């Protein structure tokens, strides 16, 4: 059982920055990847970024490449999302997730086993 908690969301003007954090507690020994997803009201959940411990590889959705950076601590229990040059279309609830799949497709929500409750990010014009 893994407990996932996000933090760092808030209100920011377009062009500003935020840093989200995600802490995984409990039995994290079988964690092989962690990722960020987001969901705006009335829209489907969207993949944002992920970090796999296999080779330390990262993946980003095209709309955030060059603006967002994903990273983790050495213990692989804390995940960060540095968000720069924020746009109004980035407004959403951001969710952190943990995968225990040995080789997950990190863009697929069904390949994650544990989810946080989300943190709101609002970008104003």
mmCIF file of N, CA and C in Angstrom:
data_model
loop_
_atom_site.group_PDB
_atom_site.id
_atom_site.type_symbol
_atom_site.label_atom_id
_atom_site.label_comp_id
_atom_site.label_asym_id
_atom_site.label_seq_id
_atom_site.Cartn_x
_atom_site.Cartn_y
_atom_site.Cartn_z
ATOM 1 N N UNK A 1 0.831 -1.181 0.000
ATOM 2 C CA UNK A 1 0.000 0.000 0.000
ATOM 3 C C UNK A 1 0.877 1.246 0.000
ATOM 4 N N UNK A 2 0.578 2.167 -0.907
ATOM 5 C CA UNK A 2 1.332 3.407 -1.027
ATOM 6 C C UNK A 2 0.369 4.584 -0.930
ATOM 7 N N UNK A 3 0.724 5.550 -0.108
ATOM 8 C CA UNK A 3 -0.053 6.757 0.045
ATOM 9 C C UNK A 3 0.639 7.879 -0.719
ATOM 10 N N UNK A 4 -0.107 8.566 -1.581
ATOM 11 C CA UNK A 4 0.445 9.581 -2.458
ATOM 12 C C UNK A 4 -0.208 10.920 -2.153
ATOM 13 N N UNK A 5 0.609 11.946 -1.943
ATOM 14 C CA UNK A 5 0.103 13.276 -1.607
ATOM 15 C C UNK A 5 0.810 14.324 -2.443
ATOM 16 N N UNK A 6 0.025 15.148 -3.159
ATOM 17 C CA UNK A 6 0.567 16.247 -3.947
ATOM 18 C C UNK A 6 0.492 17.555 -3.162
ATOM 19 N N UNK A 7 1.356 18.484 -3.522
ATOM 20 C CA UNK A 7 1.327 19.814 -2.932
ATOM 21 C C UNK A 7 1.973 20.801 -3.894
ATOM 22 N N UNK A 8 1.771 22.089 -3.640
ATOM 23 C CA UNK A 8 2.430 23.126 -4.411
ATOM 24 C C UNK A 8 1.557 23.855 -5.404
ATOM 25 N N UNK A 9 0.315 23.430 -5.571
ATOM 26 C CA UNK A 9 -0.568 24.111 -6.494
ATOM 27 C C UNK A 9 -0.957 25.485 -5.985
ATOM 28 N N UNK A 10 -1.547 26.278 -6.879
ATOM 29 C CA UNK A 10 -1.962 27.610 -6.506
ATOM 30 C C UNK A 10 -2.374 28.427 -7.702
ATOM 31 N N UNK A 11 -2.510 29.723 -7.475
ATOM 32 C CA UNK A 11 -2.903 30.674 -8.509
ATOM 33 C C UNK A 11 -1.685 31.452 -8.967
ATOM 34 N N UNK A 12 -1.485 31.514 -10.271
ATOM 35 C CA UNK A 12 -0.338 32.216 -10.831
ATOM 36 C C UNK A 12 -0.751 32.888 -12.133
ATOM 37 N N UNK A 13 -0.124 34.001 -12.450
ATOM 38 C CA UNK A 13 -0.398 34.689 -13.698
ATOM 39 C C UNK A 13 0.314 34.004 -14.861
ATOM 40 N N UNK A 14 -0.242 34.171 -16.048
ATOM 41 C CA UNK A 14 0.382 33.611 -17.240
ATOM 42 C C UNK A 14 1.832 34.072 -17.346
ATOM 43 N N UNK A 15 2.705 33.134 -17.684
ATOM 44 C CA UNK A 15 4.124 33.419 -17.758
ATOM 45 C C UNK A 15 4.877 33.121 -16.481
ATOM 46 N N UNK A 16 4.150 32.859 -15.414
ATOM 47 C CA UNK A 16 4.771 32.568 -14.133
ATOM 48 C C UNK A 16 5.166 31.116 -13.988
ATOM 49 N N UNK A 17 5.602 30.764 -12.772
ATOM 50 C CA UNK A 17 6.112 29.423 -12.508
ATOM 51 C C UNK A 17 5.535 28.864 -11.216
ATOM 52 N N UNK A 18 5.460 27.556 -11.154
ATOM 53 C CA UNK A 18 5.086 26.824 -9.956
ATOM 54 C C UNK A 18 5.896 25.544 -9.898
ATOM 55 N N UNK A 19 6.130 25.056 -8.688
ATOM 56 C CA UNK A 19 6.787 23.779 -8.498
ATOM 57 C C UNK A 19 5.887 22.875 -7.679
ATOM 58 N N UNK A 20 5.458 21.786 -8.284
ATOM 59 C CA UNK A 20 4.634 20.807 -7.600
ATOM 60 C C UNK A 20 5.506 19.728 -6.980
ATOM 61 N N UNK A 21 5.069 19.217 -5.836
ATOM 62 C CA UNK A 21 5.758 18.122 -5.172
ATOM 63 C C UNK A 21 4.789 16.983 -4.927
ATOM 64 N N UNK A 22 5.310 15.781 -4.916
ATOM 65 C CA UNK A 22 4.519 14.587 -4.662
ATOM 66 C C UNK A 22 5.326 13.663 -3.776
ATOM 67 N N UNK A 23 4.751 13.272 -2.649
ATOM 68 C CA UNK A 23 5.422 12.377 -1.723
ATOM 69 C C UNK A 23 4.692 11.045 -1.663
ATOM 70 N N UNK A 24 5.434 9.961 -1.831
ATOM 71 C CA UNK A 24 4.898 8.613 -1.722
ATOM 72 C C UNK A 24 5.401 7.992 -0.432
ATOM 73 N N UNK A 25 4.486 7.506 0.381
ATOM 74 C CA UNK A 25 4.846 6.885 1.647
ATOM 75 C C UNK A 25 4.248 5.492 1.736
ATOM 76 N N UNK A 26 4.731 4.713 2.691
ATOM 77 C CA UNK A 26 4.323 3.328 2.813
ATOM 78 C C UNK A 26 5.355 2.428 2.164
ATOM 79 N N UNK A 27 4.895 1.338 1.560
ATOM 80 C CA UNK A 27 5.794 0.391 0.906
ATOM 81 C C UNK A 27 6.065 0.853 -0.523
ATOM 82 N N UNK A 28 7.160 1.576 -0.703
ATOM 83 C CA UNK A 28 7.530 2.087 -2.023
ATOM 84 C C UNK A 28 8.619 1.259 -2.693
ATOM 85 N N UNK A 29 8.944 0.105 -2.135
ATOM 86 C CA UNK A 29 10.044 -0.706 -2.654
ATOM 87 C C UNK A 29 9.789 -1.242 -4.058
ATOM 88 N N UNK A 30 8.540 -1.338 -4.466
ATOM 89 C CA UNK A 30 8.195 -1.856 -5.790
ATOM 90 C C UNK A 30 7.785 -0.766 -6.757
ATOM 91 N N UNK A 31 8.116 0.469 -6.457
ATOM 92 C CA UNK A 31 7.817 1.576 -7.351
ATOM 93 C C UNK A 31 8.816 1.590 -8.494
ATOM 94 N N UNK A 32 8.303 1.542 -9.729
ATOM 95 C CA UNK A 32 9.175 1.554 -10.903
ATOM 96 C C UNK A 32 9.038 2.814 -11.741
ATOM 97 N N UNK A 33 7.984 3.572 -11.511
ATOM 98 C CA UNK A 33 7.797 4.819 -12.227
ATOM 99 C C UNK A 33 6.824 5.701 -11.460
ATOM 100 N N UNK A 34 6.971 7.002 -11.635
ATOM 101 C CA UNK A 34 6.028 7.960 -11.090
ATOM 102 C C UNK A 34 5.711 8.977 -12.180
ATOM 103 N N UNK A 35 4.479 9.466 -12.159
ATOM 104 C CA UNK A 35 4.075 10.377 -13.209
ATOM 105 C C UNK A 35 3.094 11.429 -12.750
ATOM 106 N N UNK A 36 2.930 12.430 -13.607
ATOM 107 C CA UNK A 36 1.975 13.513 -13.389
ATOM 108 C C UNK A 36 0.920 13.493 -14.487
ATOM 109 N N UNK A 37 -0.334 13.631 -14.093
ATOM 110 C CA UNK A 37 -1.460 13.780 -15.000
ATOM 111 C C UNK A 37 -2.231 15.025 -14.594
ATOM 112 N N UNK A 38 -3.072 15.525 -15.489
ATOM 113 C CA UNK A 38 -3.895 16.673 -15.149
ATOM 114 C C UNK A 38 -5.276 16.523 -15.775
ATOM 115 N N UNK A 39 -6.252 17.185 -15.162
ATOM 116 C CA UNK A 39 -7.616 17.110 -15.645
ATOM 117 C C UNK A 39 -8.336 18.428 -15.386
ATOM 118 N N UNK A 40 -8.860 19.015 -16.443
ATOM 119 C CA UNK A 40 -9.673 20.213 -16.345
ATOM 120 C C UNK A 40 -11.142 19.807 -16.280
ATOM 121 N N UNK A 41 -12.010 20.644 -15.707
ATOM 122 C CA UNK A 41 -13.429 20.301 -15.607
ATOM 123 C C UNK A 41 -14.037 19.962 -16.961
ATOM 124 N N UNK A 42 -14.739 18.838 -17.029
ATOM 125 C CA UNK A 42 -15.396 18.425 -18.251
ATOM 126 C C UNK A 42 -14.488 17.819 -19.298
ATOM 127 N N UNK A 43 -13.208 17.643 -18.986
ATOM 128 C CA UNK A 43 -12.262 17.087 -19.937
ATOM 129 C C UNK A 43 -11.641 15.807 -19.393
ATOM 130 N N UNK A 44 -11.076 15.015 -20.297
ATOM 131 C CA UNK A 44 -10.448 13.765 -19.901
ATOM 132 C C UNK A 44 -9.113 14.015 -19.207
ATOM 133 N N UNK A 45 -8.730 13.064 -18.384
ATOM 134 C CA UNK A 45 -7.431 13.121 -17.734
ATOM 135 C C UNK A 45 -6.335 13.030 -18.787
ATOM 136 N N UNK A 46 -5.324 13.868 -18.671
ATOM 137 C CA UNK A 46 -4.277 14.003 -19.665
ATOM 138 C C UNK A 46 -2.913 13.710 -19.057
ATOM 139 N N UNK A 47 -2.123 12.928 -19.767
ATOM 140 C CA UNK A 47 -0.751 12.677 -19.352
ATOM 141 C C UNK A 47 0.068 13.952 -19.468
ATOM 142 N N UNK A 48 0.918 14.208 -18.478
ATOM 143 C CA UNK A 48 1.765 15.396 -18.490
ATOM 144 C C UNK A 48 3.239 15.012 -18.575
ATOM 145 N N UNK A 49 3.716 14.240 -17.607
ATOM 146 C CA UNK A 49 5.126 13.877 -17.558
ATOM 147 C C UNK A 49 5.304 12.674 -16.661
ATOM 148 N N UNK A 50 6.387 11.919 -16.875
ATOM 149 C CA UNK A 50 6.664 10.755 -16.050
ATOM 150 C C UNK A 50 8.152 10.491 -15.993
ATOM 151 N N UNK A 51 8.550 9.802 -14.927
ATOM 152 C CA UNK A 51 9.935 9.399 -14.719
ATOM 153 C C UNK A 51 9.959 7.917 -14.417
ATOM 154 N N UNK A 52 10.707 7.174 -15.230
ATOM 155 C CA UNK A 52 10.896 5.748 -15.017
ATOM 156 C C UNK A 52 12.270 5.495 -14.433
ATOM 157 N N UNK A 53 12.329 4.594 -13.453
ATOM 158 C CA UNK A 53 13.628 4.296 -12.834
ATOM 159 C C UNK A 53 14.514 3.468 -13.747
ATOM 160 N N UNK A 54 13.947 2.861 -14.797
ATOM 161 C CA UNK A 54 14.723 2.107 -15.778
ATOM 162 C C UNK A 54 15.475 3.096 -16.656
ATOM 163 N N UNK A 55 16.757 3.266 -16.375
ATOM 164 C CA UNK A 55 17.567 4.206 -17.120
ATOM 165 C C UNK A 55 17.308 5.655 -16.768
ATOM 166 N N UNK A 56 16.445 5.886 -15.797
ATOM 167 C CA UNK A 56 16.126 7.249 -15.413
ATOM 168 C C UNK A 56 15.486 8.041 -16.535
ATOM 169 N N UNK A 57 14.715 7.385 -17.380
ATOM 170 C CA UNK A 57 14.132 8.033 -18.547
ATOM 171 C C UNK A 57 12.955 8.914 -18.160
ATOM 172 N N UNK A 58 12.753 9.945 -18.943
ATOM 173 C CA UNK A 58 11.640 10.867 -18.749
ATOM 174 C C UNK A 58 10.810 10.961 -20.013
ATOM 175 N N UNK A 59 9.534 11.271 -19.850
ATOM 176 C CA UNK A 59 8.641 11.507 -20.970
ATOM 177 C C UNK A 59 7.762 12.706 -20.656
ATOM 178 N N UNK A 60 7.432 13.471 -21.690
ATOM 179 C CA UNK A 60 6.582 14.643 -21.565
ATOM 180 C C UNK A 60 5.576 14.671 -22.689
ATOM 181 N N UNK A 61 4.391 15.176 -22.398
ATOM 182 C CA UNK A 61 3.452 15.437 -23.462
ATOM 183 C C UNK A 61 3.947 16.654 -24.247
ATOM 184 N N UNK A 62 3.630 16.698 -25.534
ATOM 185 C CA UNK A 62 4.192 17.727 -26.409
ATOM 186 C C UNK A 62 3.904 19.149 -25.934
ATOM 187 N N UNK A 63 2.752 19.376 -25.356
ATOM 188 C CA UNK A 63 2.352 20.726 -24.992
ATOM 189 C C UNK A 63 3.167 21.323 -23.850
ATOM 190 N N UNK A 64 3.919 20.498 -23.115
ATOM 191 C CA UNK A 64 4.699 21.015 -21.990
ATOM 192 C C UNK A 64 6.197 20.886 -22.202
ATOM 193 N N UNK A 65 6.619 20.285 -23.293
ATOM 194 C CA UNK A 65 8.043 20.121 -23.556
ATOM 195 C C UNK A 65 8.728 21.479 -23.643
ATOM 196 N N UNK A 66 9.853 21.590 -22.957
ATOM 197 C CA UNK A 66 10.582 22.845 -22.930
ATOM 198 C C UNK A 66 10.128 23.792 -21.848
ATOM 199 N N UNK A 67 8.988 23.509 -21.223
ATOM 200 C CA UNK A 67 8.466 24.366 -20.156
ATOM 201 C C UNK A 67 8.446 23.662 -18.799
ATOM 202 N N UNK A 68 8.146 22.369 -18.792
ATOM 203 C CA UNK A 68 8.049 21.603 -17.549
ATOM 204 C C UNK A 68 9.254 20.671 -17.416
ATOM 205 N N UNK A 69 9.667 20.425 -16.176
ATOM 206 C CA UNK A 69 10.753 19.501 -15.895
ATOM 207 C C UNK A 69 10.365 18.594 -14.740
ATOM 208 N N UNK A 70 10.499 17.287 -14.937
ATOM 209 C CA UNK A 70 10.182 16.320 -13.901
ATOM 210 C C UNK A 70 11.478 15.807 -13.278
ATOM 211 N N UNK A 71 11.460 15.575 -11.971
ATOM 212 C CA UNK A 71 12.631 15.074 -11.270
ATOM 213 C C UNK A 71 12.188 14.368 -10.001
ATOM 214 N N UNK A 72 13.131 13.704 -9.322
ATOM 215 C CA UNK A 72 12.827 12.995 -8.090
ATOM 216 C C UNK A 72 14.015 13.044 -7.148
ATOM 217 N N UNK A 73 13.776 12.651 -5.898
ATOM 218 C CA UNK A 73 14.868 12.524 -4.952
ATOM 219 C C UNK A 73 15.546 11.174 -5.131
ATOM 220 N N UNK A 74 16.679 10.968 -4.466
ATOM 221 C CA UNK A 74 17.438 9.724 -4.630
ATOM 222 C C UNK A 74 16.693 8.505 -4.103
ATOM 223 N N UNK A 75 15.865 8.687 -3.109
ATOM 224 C CA UNK A 75 15.110 7.584 -2.542
ATOM 225 C C UNK A 75 13.920 7.182 -3.397
ATOM 226 N N UNK A 76 13.627 7.947 -4.430
ATOM 227 C CA UNK A 76 12.514 7.676 -5.348
ATOM 228 C C UNK A 76 11.174 7.701 -4.632
ATOM 229 N N UNK A 77 11.069 8.566 -3.641
ATOM 230 C CA UNK A 77 9.835 8.699 -2.880
ATOM 231 C C UNK A 77 9.191 10.070 -3.040
ATOM 232 N N UNK A 78 9.909 11.002 -3.640
ATOM 233 C CA UNK A 78 9.378 12.330 -3.864
ATOM 234 C C UNK A 78 9.549 12.711 -5.327
ATOM 235 N N UNK A 79 8.489 13.177 -5.940
ATOM 236 C CA UNK A 79 8.484 13.575 -7.336
ATOM 237 C C UNK A 79 8.199 15.062 -7.432
ATOM 238 N N UNK A 80 8.890 15.737 -8.336
ATOM 239 C CA UNK A 80 8.710 17.168 -8.536
ATOM 240 C C UNK A 80 8.297 17.454 -9.974
ATOM 241 N N UNK A 81 7.569 18.528 -10.151
ATOM 242 C CA UNK A 81 7.247 19.029 -11.479
ATOM 243 C C UNK A 81 7.464 20.533 -11.465
ATOM 244 N N UNK A 82 8.554 20.968 -12.089
ATOM 245 C CA UNK A 82 8.849 22.387 -12.226
ATOM 246 C C UNK A 82 8.135 22.892 -13.468
ATOM 247 N N UNK A 83 7.229 23.836 -13.286
ATOM 248 C CA UNK A 83 6.412 24.349 -14.374
ATOM 249 C C UNK A 83 6.770 25.808 -14.607
ATOM 250 N N UNK A 84 7.268 26.101 -15.789
ATOM 251 C CA UNK A 84 7.654 27.454 -16.163
ATOM 252 C C UNK A 84 6.831 27.936 -17.346
ATOM 253 N N UNK A 85 6.813 29.246 -17.537
ATOM 254 C CA UNK A 85 6.079 29.865 -18.638
ATOM 255 C C UNK A 85 4.659 29.313 -18.709
ATOM 256 N N UNK A 86 3.984 29.342 -17.585
ATOM 257 C CA UNK A 86 2.646 28.768 -17.505
ATOM 258 C C UNK A 86 1.655 29.528 -18.376
ATOM 259 N N UNK A 87 0.717 28.781 -18.940
ATOM 260 C CA UNK A 87 -0.315 29.309 -19.811
ATOM 261 C C UNK A 87 -1.688 29.025 -19.210
ATOM 262 N N UNK A 88 -2.703 29.818 -19.564
ATOM 263 C CA UNK A 88 -4.050 29.534 -19.045
ATOM 264 C C UNK A 88 -4.520 28.113 -19.333
ATOM 265 N N UNK A 89 -4.123 27.539 -20.456
ATOM 266 C CA UNK A 89 -4.529 26.186 -20.785
ATOM 267 C C UNK A 89 -3.873 25.128 -19.905
ATOM 268 N N UNK A 90 -2.921 25.522 -19.063
ATOM 269 C CA UNK A 90 -2.344 24.609 -18.084
ATOM 270 C C UNK A 90 -3.222 24.468 -16.848
ATOM 271 N N UNK A 91 -4.257 25.276 -16.744
ATOM 272 C CA UNK A 91 -5.150 25.230 -15.591
ATOM 273 C C UNK A 91 -5.826 23.869 -15.498
ATOM 274 N N UNK A 92 -5.676 23.219 -14.354
ATOM 275 C CA UNK A 92 -6.232 21.883 -14.152
ATOM 276 C C UNK A 92 -5.910 21.423 -12.741
ATOM 277 N N UNK A 93 -6.525 20.313 -12.356
ATOM 278 C CA UNK A 93 -6.100 19.601 -11.167
ATOM 279 C C UNK A 93 -4.989 18.655 -11.587
ATOM 280 N N UNK A 94 -3.862 18.737 -10.917
ATOM 281 C CA UNK A 94 -2.709 17.909 -11.242
ATOM 282 C C UNK A 94 -2.620 16.744 -10.270
ATOM 283 N N UNK A 95 -2.506 15.540 -10.821
ATOM 284 C CA UNK A 95 -2.460 14.319 -10.039
ATOM 285 C C UNK A 95 -1.100 13.642 -10.174
ATOM 286 N N UNK A 96 -0.622 13.103 -9.084
ATOM 287 C CA UNK A 96 0.601 12.315 -9.056
ATOM 288 C C UNK A 96 0.230 10.849 -8.901
ATOM 289 N N UNK A 97 0.978 9.969 -9.555
ATOM 290 C CA UNK A 97 0.687 8.548 -9.498
ATOM 291 C C UNK A 97 1.966 7.722 -9.428
ATOM 292 N N UNK A 98 1.840 6.528 -8.846
ATOM 293 C CA UNK A 98 2.953 5.598 -8.678
ATOM 294 C C UNK A 98 2.617 4.297 -9.388
ATOM 295 N N UNK A 99 3.572 3.778 -10.158
ATOM 296 C CA UNK A 99 3.391 2.507 -10.857
ATOM 297 C C UNK A 99 4.289 1.442 -10.260
ATOM 298 N N UNK A 100 3.720 0.262 -10.015
ATOM 299 C CA UNK A 100 4.493 -0.893 -9.572
ATOM 300 C C UNK A 100 4.743 -1.873 -10.712
ATOM 301 N N UNK A 101 4.358 -1.519 -11.923
ATOM 302 C CA UNK A 101 4.665 -2.329 -13.088
ATOM 303 C C UNK A 101 6.170 -2.280 -13.341
ATOM 304 N N UNK A 102 6.776 -3.426 -13.650
ATOM 305 C CA UNK A 102 8.214 -3.462 -13.896
ATOM 306 C C UNK A 102 8.561 -2.635 -15.132
ATOM 307 N N UNK A 103 7.762 -2.757 -16.184
ATOM 308 C CA UNK A 103 7.972 -1.995 -17.409
ATOM 309 C C UNK A 103 6.640 -1.358 -17.800
ATOM 310 N N UNK A 104 6.273 -0.277 -17.155
ATOM 311 C CA UNK A 104 4.999 0.356 -17.482
ATOM 312 C C UNK A 104 5.087 1.222 -18.727
ATOM 313 N N UNK A 105 3.942 1.385 -19.387
ATOM 314 C CA UNK A 105 3.789 2.463 -20.351
ATOM 315 C C UNK A 105 3.338 3.656 -19.524
ATOM 316 N N UNK A 106 4.240 4.569 -19.274
ATOM 317 C CA UNK A 106 3.996 5.620 -18.295
ATOM 318 C C UNK A 106 2.954 6.627 -18.734
ATOM 319 N N UNK A 107 2.523 6.586 -19.976
ATOM 320 C CA UNK A 107 1.495 7.493 -20.456
ATOM 321 C C UNK A 107 0.090 6.942 -20.251
ATOM 322 N N UNK A 108 -0.029 5.715 -19.781
ATOM 323 C CA UNK A 108 -1.315 5.053 -19.639
ATOM 324 C C UNK A 108 -1.740 5.070 -18.176
ATOM 325 N N UNK A 109 -2.851 5.731 -17.845
ATOM 326 C CA UNK A 109 -3.286 5.784 -16.450
ATOM 327 C C UNK A 109 -3.474 4.421 -15.808
ATOM 328 N N UNK A 110 -3.949 3.433 -16.589
ATOM 329 C CA UNK A 110 -4.181 2.106 -16.061
ATOM 330 C C UNK A 110 -2.931 1.368 -15.645
ATOM 331 N N UNK A 111 -1.768 1.877 -15.978
ATOM 332 C CA UNK A 111 -0.514 1.258 -15.579
ATOM 333 C C UNK A 111 0.015 1.819 -14.261
ATOM 334 N N UNK A 112 -0.766 2.653 -13.611
ATOM 335 C CA UNK A 112 -0.421 3.193 -12.302
ATOM 336 C C UNK A 112 -1.329 2.586 -11.239
ATOM 337 N N UNK A 113 -0.774 2.325 -10.087
ATOM 338 C CA UNK A 113 -1.480 1.610 -9.035
ATOM 339 C C UNK A 113 -1.983 2.507 -7.912
ATOM 340 N N UNK A 114 -1.307 3.607 -7.672
ATOM 341 C CA UNK A 114 -1.644 4.490 -6.567
ATOM 342 C C UNK A 114 -1.694 5.930 -7.046
ATOM 343 N N UNK A 115 -2.702 6.649 -6.575
ATOM 344 C CA UNK A 115 -2.945 8.018 -7.005
ATOM 345 C C UNK A 115 -3.168 8.948 -5.826
ATOM 346 N N UNK A 116 -2.696 10.182 -5.977
ATOM 347 C CA UNK A 116 -3.026 11.203 -5.019
ATOM 348 C C UNK A 116 -4.377 11.816 -5.330
ATOM 349 N N UNK A 117 -4.822 12.732 -4.478
ATOM 350 C CA UNK A 117 -6.118 13.366 -4.665
ATOM 351 C C UNK A 117 -6.054 14.632 -5.506
ATOM 352 N N UNK A 118 -4.855 15.066 -5.857
ATOM 353 C CA UNK A 118 -4.689 16.179 -6.763
ATOM 354 C C UNK A 118 -4.429 17.501 -6.075
ATOM 355 N N UNK A 119 -3.838 18.420 -6.828
ATOM 356 C CA UNK A 119 -3.614 19.785 -6.371
ATOM 357 C C UNK A 119 -3.992 20.736 -7.505
ATOM 358 N N UNK A 120 -4.727 21.787 -7.175
ATOM 359 C CA UNK A 120 -5.257 22.699 -8.184
ATOM 360 C C UNK A 120 -4.201 23.688 -8.643
ATOM 361 N N UNK A 121 -4.070 23.821 -9.955
ATOM 362 C CA UNK A 121 -3.220 24.837 -10.569
ATOM 363 C C UNK A 121 -4.109 25.724 -11.427
ATOM 364 N N UNK A 122 -4.112 27.009 -11.137
ATOM 365 C CA UNK A 122 -4.913 27.961 -11.891
ATOM 366 C C UNK A 122 -4.007 29.043 -12.451
ATOM 367 N N UNK A 123 -4.040 29.216 -13.766
ATOM 368 C CA UNK A 123 -3.211 30.211 -14.443
ATOM 369 C C UNK A 123 -4.132 31.273 -15.027
ATOM 370 N N UNK A 124 -3.987 32.500 -14.570
ATOM 371 C CA UNK A 124 -4.837 33.599 -15.011
ATOM 372 C C UNK A 124 -4.181 34.370 -16.147
ATOM 373 N N UNK A 125 -5.015 35.018 -16.968
ATOM 374 C CA UNK A 125 -4.525 35.820 -18.078
ATOM 375 C C UNK A 125 -4.079 37.189 -17.604
#
